[in-house]
């Protein structure tokens, strides 16, 4: 039973345009959500997070939106850069110590 | 400042053997978590330790065990290795247990374990 779903295995975007990565969750107990970026041969790197009491959080080029009623969150990257090419993981937690991860979306930003 | 460090980076073992993976957290971080990532999947939670005590355990068999030392470093042990244990094992640290304070986990680069 996958509690965090990233339904797009891959996404390709032109440099300078917006990248939108989506994530859905099923567990109503989740109250904290995070996005991680992962390059090959490296561990996941924390990007941005959002608490369930908010619906938006911005950090530079990265913005995360949370729609609790739809159990959906998205990560917007504007403008996209070739260095953003990586696998992006959505993760969630609530009521326990563990982070629950999605399967990831591979983002490719073309020059 | 050094990030989370893990050793070894790569390891090849035979079915039935045991393995010990090591992790040093970011200086000042007292909580360590272990995750397993198999190809094509997101990381899966194995354990969390804080102040040498287990604070959480994922859905893994008893062949998996871990401990945390007074200096907050940690070991993950896996006994009676199976082919399906082949994966990237990730260690992550945080300042406090995640139940106390919502803070992001900081991951190391992982240990790539191959079981043949």
Coordinates of N, CA and C in Angstrom, one line a residue:
Chain A
X1 N 0.9 -1.2 0.0 CA 0.0 0.0 0.0 C 0.9 1.2 0.0
X2 N 0.9 1.9 -1.1 CA 1.8 3.1 -1.3 C 1.1 4.3 -0.7
X3 N 1.6 4.9 0.3 CA 0.9 6.0 1.0 C 1.4 7.3 0.3
X4 N 2.5 7.4 -0.3 CA 3.0 8.6 -1.0 C 3.2 8.2 -2.5
X5 N 2.5 8.9 -3.4 CA 2.6 8.5 -4.8 C 3.1 9.6 -5.7
X6 N 4.1 9.3 -6.5 CA 4.6 10.2 -7.5 C 4.3 9.5 -8.8
X7 N 3.2 9.9 -9.5 CA 2.7 9.1 -10.6 C 3.5 9.4 -11.9
X8 N 4.4 10.4 -12.0 CA 5.2 10.6 -13.2 C 6.6 10.2 -12.9
X9 N 7.0 9.1 -13.6 CA 8.4 8.6 -13.3 C 9.4 9.6 -13.9
X10 N 9.0 10.4 -14.9 CA 10.0 11.3 -15.5 C 9.3 12.6 -16.0
X11 N 10.1 13.6 -16.1 CA 9.6 14.9 -16.6 C 10.7 15.6 -17.3
X12 N 10.4 16.2 -18.5 CA 11.5 16.9 -19.3 C 11.0 18.3 -19.5
X13 N 11.9 19.3 -19.2 CA 11.5 20.7 -19.3 C 12.7 21.5 -20.0
X14 N 12.3 22.5 -20.7 CA 13.3 23.4 -21.2 C 13.9 24.3 -20.2
X15 N 15.2 24.6 -20.3 CA 15.8 25.6 -19.4 C 15.1 26.9 -19.4
X16 N 14.9 27.5 -18.2 CA 14.2 28.7 -18.1 C 12.7 28.6 -17.9
X17 N 12.2 27.4 -18.2 CA 10.7 27.3 -18.0 C 10.4 26.7 -16.6
X18 N 9.2 26.6 -16.3 CA 8.8 26.1 -15.0 C 8.7 24.5 -15.0
X19 N 9.2 24.0 -13.9 CA 9.1 22.5 -13.7 C 8.1 22.3 -12.5
X20 N 7.1 21.4 -12.8 CA 6.1 21.2 -11.8 C 6.1 19.7 -11.5
X21 N 6.4 19.3 -10.3 CA 6.5 17.9 -9.9 C 5.3 17.7 -8.9
X22 N 4.6 16.6 -9.1 CA 3.4 16.4 -8.3 C 3.6 15.1 -7.4
X23 N 2.8 15.2 -6.3 CA 2.8 14.1 -5.3 C 1.4 14.0 -4.6
X24 N 1.0 12.8 -4.5 CA -0.3 12.6 -3.8 C -0.1 11.7 -2.6
X25 N -0.9 11.8 -1.6 CA -0.7 11.0 -0.4 C -2.1 10.5 0.0
X26 N -2.1 9.4 0.8 CA -3.4 8.8 1.2 C -3.6 8.9 2.7
X27 N -2.5 9.0 3.5 CA -2.6 9.0 4.9 C -3.0 10.3 5.5
X28 N -4.1 10.4 6.1 CA -4.6 11.7 6.7 C -3.8 12.1 7.9
X29 N -3.0 11.2 8.5 CA -2.2 11.5 9.6 C -0.9 12.3 9.3
X30 N -0.6 12.3 8.0 CA 0.6 13.1 7.6 C 0.5 14.6 7.8
X31 N 1.5 15.2 8.5 CA 1.4 16.6 8.8 C 2.6 17.4 8.5
X32 N 3.6 16.7 7.8 CA 4.8 17.4 7.5 C 5.3 16.8 6.2
X33 N 5.6 17.6 5.2 CA 5.9 17.1 3.9 C 7.3 17.7 3.4
X34 N 8.0 16.9 2.7 CA 9.4 17.4 2.3 C 9.6 17.0 0.9
X35 N 10.5 17.7 0.2 CA 11.0 17.3 -1.1 C 12.5 17.2 -1.0
X36 N 13.0 16.1 -1.6 CA 14.4 15.8 -1.6 C 14.9 15.7 -3.1
X37 N 16.1 16.1 -3.3 CA 16.7 15.9 -4.7 C 17.8 14.9 -4.6
X38 N 18.0 14.1 -5.6 CA 19.0 13.1 -5.5 C 19.7 13.0 -6.8
X39 N 21.1 13.2 -6.7 CA 21.9 13.0 -7.9 C 22.5 11.5 -7.8
X40 N 22.9 11.0 -9.0 CA 23.4 9.6 -8.9 C 24.6 9.5 -8.0
X41 N 24.8 8.5 -7.3 CA 25.9 8.2 -6.4 C 26.0 9.1 -5.2
X42 N 24.9 9.9 -5.0 CA 24.8 10.7 -3.8 C 23.6 10.4 -3.0
X43 N 23.6 10.8 -1.7 CA 22.4 10.6 -0.9 C 21.4 11.7 -1.2
X44 N 20.1 11.6 -0.8 CA 19.1 12.6 -1.1 C 19.5 13.9 -0.3
X45 N 19.3 15.0 -1.0 CA 19.5 16.3 -0.4 C 18.2 17.0 -0.1
X46 N 18.0 17.5 1.1 CA 16.8 18.2 1.4 C 16.7 19.5 0.6
X47 N 15.5 19.7 0.1 CA 15.2 20.9 -0.7 C 14.3 21.9 0.0
X48 N 13.1 21.5 0.4 CA 12.1 22.4 1.0 C 11.1 21.5 1.7
X49 N 10.4 22.1 2.7 CA 9.4 21.4 3.4 C 8.2 22.3 3.6
X50 N 7.1 21.7 4.1 CA 5.9 22.4 4.4 C 5.1 21.7 5.5
X51 N 4.7 22.4 6.4 CA 3.8 21.9 7.5 C 2.4 21.9 7.0
X52 N 1.6 21.0 7.6 CA 0.2 21.0 7.2 C -0.7 22.2 7.6
X53 N -0.1 23.1 8.4 CA -0.8 24.3 8.8 C -0.7 25.4 7.7
X54 N 0.2 25.1 6.7 CA 0.4 26.1 5.7 C -0.1 25.5 4.3
X55 N -0.2 26.4 3.3 CA -0.5 25.8 2.0 C 0.5 26.2 1.0
X56 N 1.5 27.0 1.4 CA 2.6 27.4 0.5 C 3.8 27.7 1.2
X57 N 5.0 27.3 0.7 CA 6.3 27.7 1.2 C 7.2 27.9 0.1
X58 N 7.9 29.0 0.2 CA 8.9 29.4 -0.9 C 10.3 29.5 -0.4
X59 N 11.2 29.1 -1.2 CA 12.6 29.2 -0.9 C 13.4 29.4 -2.3
X60 N 13.6 30.7 -2.6 CA 14.3 31.0 -3.8 C 13.5 30.6 -5.0
X61 N 14.1 29.7 -5.9 CA 13.4 29.2 -7.1 C 12.4 28.1 -6.8
X62 N 12.4 27.6 -5.6 CA 11.5 26.5 -5.2 C 10.3 26.9 -4.4
X63 N 9.2 26.4 -4.8 CA 7.9 26.7 -4.0 C 7.2 25.4 -3.9
X64 N 6.7 25.1 -2.7 CA 5.9 23.9 -2.5 C 4.5 24.3 -2.2
X65 N 3.5 23.7 -2.8 CA 2.1 24.0 -2.5 C 1.5 22.7 -1.9
X66 N 0.6 22.9 -0.9 CA -0.1 21.8 -0.3 C -1.6 22.0 -0.4
X67 N -2.3 21.0 -0.9 CA -3.7 21.1 -0.9 C -4.2 19.9 -0.1
X68 N -4.5 20.2 1.2 CA -4.9 19.1 2.1 C -6.2 18.4 1.7
X69 N -7.1 19.1 1.2 CA -8.4 18.5 0.9 C -8.2 17.5 -0.2
X70 N -7.3 17.8 -1.1 CA -7.1 16.9 -2.2 C -5.9 15.9 -1.9
X71 N -5.3 16.1 -0.8 CA -4.1 15.2 -0.4 C -3.1 15.3 -1.5
X72 N -2.7 16.5 -1.9 CA -1.9 16.7 -3.0 C -0.9 17.8 -2.7
X73 N 0.4 17.6 -3.1 CA 1.3 18.6 -3.0 C 2.1 18.7 -4.3
X74 N 2.7 19.8 -4.6 CA 3.5 20.0 -5.8 C 4.7 20.9 -5.5
X75 N 5.7 20.6 -6.3 CA 7.0 21.4 -6.2 C 7.1 22.2 -7.5
X76 N 7.3 23.5 -7.4 CA 7.5 24.3 -8.6 C 8.9 24.8 -8.6
X77 N 9.6 24.7 -9.7 CA 10.9 25.2 -9.8 C 10.9 26.2 -11.0
X78 N 11.2 27.5 -10.6 CA 11.2 28.5 -11.6 C 12.3 29.5 -11.4
X79 N 13.2 29.8 -12.4 CA 13.2 29.1 -13.7 C 14.1 27.8 -13.5
X80 N 13.8 26.8 -14.3 CA 14.5 25.6 -14.3 C 15.9 25.8 -14.9
X81 N 16.9 25.1 -14.3 CA 18.2 25.1 -14.8 C 18.7 23.7 -15.0
X82 N 19.7 23.6 -15.9 CA 20.2 22.2 -16.2 C 20.7 21.5 -14.9
X83 N 21.3 22.3 -14.0 CA 21.8 21.7 -12.7 C 20.7 21.1 -11.9
X84 N 19.4 21.4 -12.2 CA 18.3 20.9 -11.5 C 18.0 19.4 -11.9
X85 N 18.6 19.0 -13.0 CA 18.3 17.6 -13.4 C 18.7 16.6 -12.4
X86 N 17.8 15.8 -11.9 CA 18.0 14.9 -10.8 C 16.7 14.1 -10.6
X87 N 16.8 13.2 -9.6 CA 15.5 12.5 -9.2 C 15.0 13.3 -8.0
X88 N 13.7 13.6 -8.0 CA 13.1 14.3 -6.9 C 12.1 13.4 -6.2
X89 N 12.3 13.3 -4.8 CA 11.5 12.5 -4.0 C 10.6 13.4 -3.1
X90 N 9.3 13.0 -3.1 CA 8.4 13.6 -2.2 C 8.3 12.7 -0.9
X91 N 8.3 13.3 0.3 CA 8.3 12.5 1.5 C 7.3 13.1 2.5
X92 N 6.7 12.3 3.4 CA 5.8 12.7 4.3 C 5.9 12.0 5.6
X93 N 5.5 12.7 6.7 CA 5.5 12.0 8.0 C 4.4 12.5 8.9
X94 N 4.0 11.7 9.9 CA 3.0 12.2 10.8 C 2.7 11.0 11.8
X95 N 2.8 11.3 13.0 CA 2.4 10.3 14.0 C 3.5 9.3 14.3
X96 N 4.6 9.3 13.6 CA 5.6 8.3 13.9 C 7.0 8.9 13.5
X97 N 8.0 8.2 13.7 CA 9.4 8.7 13.4 C 9.7 8.6 12.0
X98 N 9.0 7.8 11.2 CA 9.5 7.5 9.9 C 9.1 8.5 8.8
X99 N 9.9 8.7 7.8 CA 9.6 9.4 6.6 C 9.1 8.4 5.6
X100 N 8.0 8.7 4.9 CA 7.5 7.8 3.9 C 7.7 8.5 2.6
X101 N 8.5 7.8 1.7 CA 8.9 8.4 0.4 C 8.0 7.9 -0.7
X102 N 7.9 8.7 -1.8 CA 7.4 8.3 -3.0 C 8.5 7.6 -3.8
X103 N 8.2 7.2 -5.0 CA 9.2 6.4 -5.9 C 10.1 7.4 -6.6
X104 N 9.7 8.7 -6.6 CA 10.6 9.6 -7.3 C 10.2 10.0 -8.7
X105 N 10.6 11.2 -9.1 CA 10.4 11.6 -10.5 C 11.7 12.1 -11.0
X106 N 12.1 11.6 -12.2 CA 13.4 12.0 -12.7 C 13.1 13.3 -13.6
X107 N 13.7 14.4 -13.2 CA 13.6 15.6 -13.9 C 14.8 15.8 -14.8
X108 N 14.5 16.1 -16.1 CA 15.6 16.5 -17.0 C 15.4 17.9 -17.5
X109 N 16.3 18.8 -17.3 CA 16.2 20.2 -17.8 C 17.1 20.3 -19.0
X110 N 16.6 20.5 -20.1 CA 17.3 20.6 -21.4 C 17.8 22.0 -21.7
X111 N 19.1 22.2 -22.0 CA 19.6 23.5 -22.3 C 19.0 24.1 -23.5
Chain B
X1 N 31.8 22.2 7.5 CA 31.4 21.1 8.4 C 31.2 19.8 7.6
X2 N 31.6 18.7 8.2 CA 31.4 17.4 7.5 C 29.9 17.1 7.6
X3 N 29.4 16.5 6.5 CA 28.0 16.0 6.5 C 28.0 14.6 7.2
X4 N 26.9 13.9 6.9 CA 26.8 12.5 7.3 C 27.8 11.6 6.6
X5 N 28.6 10.9 7.3 CA 29.5 10.0 6.6 C 29.2 8.6 6.8
X6 N 29.3 7.8 5.8 CA 29.0 6.4 5.8 C 30.1 5.5 5.3
X7 N 30.3 4.4 5.9 CA 31.4 3.5 5.4 C 30.9 2.0 5.5
X8 N 31.3 1.1 4.6 CA 32.1 1.5 3.4 C 31.1 2.1 2.4
X9 N 31.6 2.5 1.2 CA 30.8 3.1 0.2 C 30.2 1.9 -0.7
X10 N 31.0 0.9 -0.8 CA 30.5 -0.3 -1.6 C 30.9 -1.6 -0.9
X11 N 30.1 -2.6 -1.0 CA 30.3 -3.8 -0.3 C 29.7 -5.0 -1.1
X12 N 30.4 -6.1 -1.3 CA 29.9 -7.2 -1.9 C 29.9 -8.4 -0.9
X13 N 28.8 -9.0 -0.7 CA 28.7 -10.1 0.2 C 28.0 -11.3 -0.4
X14 N 28.2 -12.5 0.2 CA 27.5 -13.7 -0.3 C 26.3 -14.0 0.6
X15 N 25.3 -14.6 0.0 CA 24.1 -15.0 0.7 C 24.5 -15.8 2.0
X16 N 23.8 -15.5 3.1 CA 24.1 -16.1 4.3 C 25.1 -15.4 5.2
X17 N 25.9 -14.5 4.6 CA 26.8 -13.8 5.5 C 26.1 -12.7 6.2
X18 N 26.9 -12.0 7.1 CA 26.4 -10.9 7.8 C 27.2 -9.6 7.4
X19 N 26.6 -8.5 7.6 CA 27.3 -7.2 7.2 C 27.0 -6.2 8.3
X20 N 28.0 -5.3 8.5 CA 27.9 -4.2 9.4 C 28.2 -2.9 8.6
X21 N 27.3 -2.0 8.7 CA 27.4 -0.7 8.0 C 27.5 0.4 9.1
X22 N 28.4 1.4 8.8 CA 28.6 2.4 9.8 C 28.2 3.8 9.3
X23 N 27.9 4.6 10.3 CA 27.4 6.0 10.0 C 27.9 6.9 11.1
X24 N 28.4 8.1 10.7 CA 28.7 9.2 11.6 C 27.8 10.4 11.3
X25 N 27.0 10.8 12.3 CA 26.1 11.9 12.0 C 26.8 13.3 11.9
X26 N 26.1 14.3 11.4 CA 26.6 15.6 11.4 C 26.8 16.0 12.9
X27 N 27.9 16.7 13.1 CA 28.3 17.1 14.4 C 27.2 17.9 15.1
X28 N 26.8 17.4 16.3 CA 25.7 18.1 17.1 C 24.4 17.4 16.9
X29 N 24.3 16.5 15.9 CA 23.0 15.8 15.6 C 23.0 14.6 16.5
X30 N 21.9 14.4 17.2 CA 21.8 13.3 18.2 C 20.9 12.1 17.7
X31 N 20.2 12.3 16.6 CA 19.3 11.3 16.1 C 19.8 10.8 14.8
X32 N 19.8 9.5 14.6 CA 20.3 8.8 13.4 C 19.2 7.8 12.9
X33 N 18.9 7.9 11.6 CA 17.9 7.0 11.0 C 18.6 6.2 9.9
X34 N 18.1 5.0 9.7 CA 18.6 4.2 8.6 C 17.4 3.9 7.6
X35 N 17.8 4.0 6.3 CA 16.8 3.7 5.2 C 17.4 2.8 4.2
X36 N 16.6 2.0 3.6 CA 17.0 1.1 2.5 C 16.3 1.6 1.2
X37 N 17.2 1.7 0.2 CA 16.6 2.1 -1.1 C 17.0 1.1 -2.2
X38 N 16.0 0.4 -2.7 CA 16.2 -0.6 -3.8 C 15.9 0.2 -5.1
X39 N 16.5 -0.4 -6.2 CA 16.4 0.3 -7.4 C 15.0 0.6 -7.9
X40 N 14.7 1.8 -8.3 CA 13.4 2.2 -8.7 C 12.4 2.6 -7.7
X41 N 12.8 2.5 -6.4 CA 11.9 2.8 -5.3 C 12.5 4.0 -4.5
X42 N 11.6 4.6 -3.7 CA 12.1 5.6 -2.7 C 12.7 4.9 -1.5
X43 N 13.4 5.6 -0.7 CA 14.0 5.0 0.5 C 12.9 4.5 1.5
X44 N 13.2 3.4 2.1 CA 12.2 2.8 3.1 C 12.9 2.8 4.5
X45 N 12.1 3.3 5.5 CA 12.5 3.4 6.8 C 12.8 2.1 7.5
X46 N 14.0 2.0 8.1 CA 14.4 0.8 8.8 C 14.4 1.0 10.3
X47 N 15.2 2.0 10.8 CA 15.3 2.3 12.2 C 15.5 3.8 12.4
X48 N 15.1 4.2 13.6 CA 15.6 5.5 14.1 C 16.1 5.4 15.5
X49 N 17.2 6.0 15.8 CA 17.8 6.0 17.2 C 18.0 7.4 17.7
X50 N 17.8 7.6 19.0 CA 18.1 8.9 19.6 C 18.6 8.6 21.0
X51 N 19.7 9.2 21.3 CA 20.3 9.0 22.6 C 20.5 7.5 22.9
X52 N 20.9 6.7 22.0 CA 21.2 5.3 22.1 C 20.0 4.4 22.2
X53 N 18.8 5.0 22.1 CA 17.6 4.2 22.2 C 16.9 4.1 20.9
X54 N 16.3 3.0 20.6 CA 15.5 2.8 19.4 C 14.2 3.6 19.6
X55 N 13.9 4.5 18.6 CA 12.7 5.3 18.7 C 11.7 4.9 17.7
X56 N 12.1 4.1 16.7 CA 11.2 3.7 15.7 C 11.8 2.5 14.9
X57 N 10.9 1.7 14.4 CA 11.4 0.5 13.6 C 10.4 0.3 12.4
X58 N 10.9 0.1 11.3 CA 10.1 -0.1 10.1 C 9.8 -1.6 9.9
X59 N 9.2 -1.9 8.8 CA 8.7 -3.3 8.6 C 9.8 -4.1 8.0
X60 N 10.8 -4.4 8.8 CA 11.9 -5.2 8.4 C 12.1 -6.4 9.3
X61 N 12.6 -7.5 8.8 CA 12.7 -8.7 9.7 C 13.8 -8.5 10.8
X62 N 13.8 -9.4 11.7 CA 14.7 -9.4 12.9 C 16.2 -9.5 12.5
X63 N 16.4 -9.9 11.2 CA 17.8 -10.1 10.7 C 18.5 -8.7 10.7
X64 N 17.6 -7.7 10.7 CA 18.1 -6.3 10.7 C 18.2 -5.8 12.2
X65 N 19.3 -5.2 12.5 CA 19.4 -4.6 13.9 C 20.4 -3.4 13.8
X66 N 20.3 -2.6 14.8 CA 21.1 -1.4 14.8 C 21.4 -1.0 16.2
X67 N 22.4 -0.1 16.3 CA 22.7 0.5 17.6 C 23.3 1.8 17.4
X68 N 23.2 2.6 18.5 CA 23.8 4.0 18.5 C 24.8 4.0 19.7
X69 N 25.9 4.7 19.4 CA 27.0 4.7 20.4 C 26.9 6.1 21.1
X70 N 27.7 6.2 22.3 CA 27.7 7.4 23.0 C 28.1 8.7 22.2
X71 N 28.9 8.5 21.2 CA 29.2 9.6 20.3 C 28.2 9.9 19.2
X72 N 27.1 9.2 19.3 CA 26.0 9.3 18.4 C 26.2 8.6 17.0
X73 N 27.3 8.1 16.8 CA 27.5 7.3 15.6 C 26.6 6.0 15.7
X74 N 26.5 5.3 14.6 CA 25.6 4.2 14.5 C 26.1 3.1 13.6
X75 N 25.6 1.9 13.9 CA 25.9 0.7 13.1 C 24.5 0.1 12.7
X76 N 24.5 -0.4 11.5 CA 23.4 -1.2 11.0 C 23.9 -2.6 10.7
X77 N 23.3 -3.6 11.3 CA 23.8 -5.0 11.1 C 22.7 -5.8 10.4
X78 N 23.1 -6.6 9.4 CA 22.1 -7.4 8.7 C 22.7 -8.8 8.8
X79 N 22.0 -9.8 9.3 CA 22.4 -11.2 9.4 C 21.8 -12.0 8.3
X80 N 22.4 -13.2 8.0 CA 21.8 -14.1 7.0 C 21.3 -13.4 5.8
X81 N 22.3 -12.8 5.1 CA 21.9 -12.0 3.9 C 21.2 -12.8 2.9
X82 N 20.2 -12.1 2.3 CA 19.5 -12.6 1.1 C 19.8 -11.8 -0.1
X83 N 19.5 -12.4 -1.3 CA 19.7 -11.6 -2.5 C 18.9 -10.3 -2.5
X84 N 17.7 -10.4 -1.9 CA 16.8 -9.2 -1.9 C 17.3 -8.1 -0.9
X85 N 18.4 -8.3 -0.2 CA 18.9 -7.3 0.7 C 19.9 -6.3 -0.1
X86 N 20.1 -6.7 -1.4 CA 20.9 -5.8 -2.2 C 20.2 -4.5 -2.4
X87 N 20.9 -3.4 -2.0 CA 20.2 -2.1 -2.0 C 21.3 -1.1 -1.6
X88 N 20.8 0.2 -1.7 CA 21.6 1.3 -1.2 C 21.1 1.6 0.2
X89 N 22.0 1.5 1.2 CA 21.6 1.8 2.6 C 22.0 3.2 3.0
X90 N 21.0 4.0 3.4 CA 21.2 5.4 3.6 C 21.1 5.6 5.1
X91 N 22.0 6.4 5.6 CA 21.9 6.9 7.0 C 21.6 8.4 7.0
X92 N 20.8 8.8 7.9 CA 20.4 10.2 8.0 C 20.5 10.7 9.4
X93 N 20.8 11.9 9.6 CA 20.8 12.5 11.0 C 20.0 13.7 11.1
X94 N 19.5 14.0 12.3 CA 18.8 15.2 12.6 C 19.1 15.6 14.0
X95 N 18.8 16.8 14.3 CA 19.2 17.4 15.6 C 18.4 16.7 16.7
X96 N 17.1 16.5 16.5 CA 16.3 15.9 17.5 C 15.4 14.8 16.9
X97 N 14.8 14.0 17.6 CA 13.9 13.0 17.0 C 12.8 13.7 16.3
X98 N 12.3 13.1 15.2 CA 11.4 13.8 14.4 C 10.0 14.0 15.1
X99 N 9.8 13.2 16.1 CA 8.5 13.3 16.8 C 8.5 14.6 17.7
X100 N 9.7 15.0 18.1 CA 9.8 16.1 19.0 C 9.8 17.4 18.2
X101 N 10.4 17.3 17.0 CA 10.6 18.6 16.3 C 10.6 18.3 14.8
X102 N 9.8 18.9 14.0 CA 9.8 18.6 12.6 C 11.1 19.3 12.0
X103 N 12.1 18.5 11.7 CA 13.2 19.0 11.0 C 13.6 18.0 10.0
X104 N 14.2 18.5 8.9 CA 14.5 17.6 7.8 C 15.7 16.7 8.2
X105 N 15.7 15.5 7.6 CA 16.8 14.6 7.8 C 17.8 14.9 6.7
X106 N 19.1 14.8 7.2 CA 20.2 15.0 6.3 C 20.9 13.7 6.0
X107 N 20.9 13.3 4.8 CA 21.4 12.0 4.4 C 22.9 11.9 4.0
X108 N 23.5 10.8 4.3 CA 24.8 10.5 3.8 C 24.7 10.0 2.3
X109 N 25.8 9.6 1.7 CA 25.8 9.1 0.3 C 25.5 7.7 0.2
X110 N 25.4 7.0 1.4 CA 24.9 5.6 1.3 C 26.0 4.6 1.2
X111 N 25.7 3.3 1.5 CA 26.5 2.2 1.2 C 25.8 1.3 0.2
X112 N 26.4 1.0 -0.9 CA 25.8 0.2 -1.9 C 26.2 -1.3 -1.5
X113 N 25.2 -2.1 -1.1 CA 25.4 -3.5 -0.8 C 24.9 -4.4 -1.9
X114 N 25.8 -5.3 -2.3 CA 25.4 -6.2 -3.3 C 25.6 -7.6 -2.7
X115 N 24.5 -8.4 -2.7 CA 24.5 -9.8 -2.2 C 24.5 -10.7 -3.4
X116 N 25.5 -11.6 -3.5 CA 25.5 -12.6 -4.6 C 25.3 -14.0 -4.1

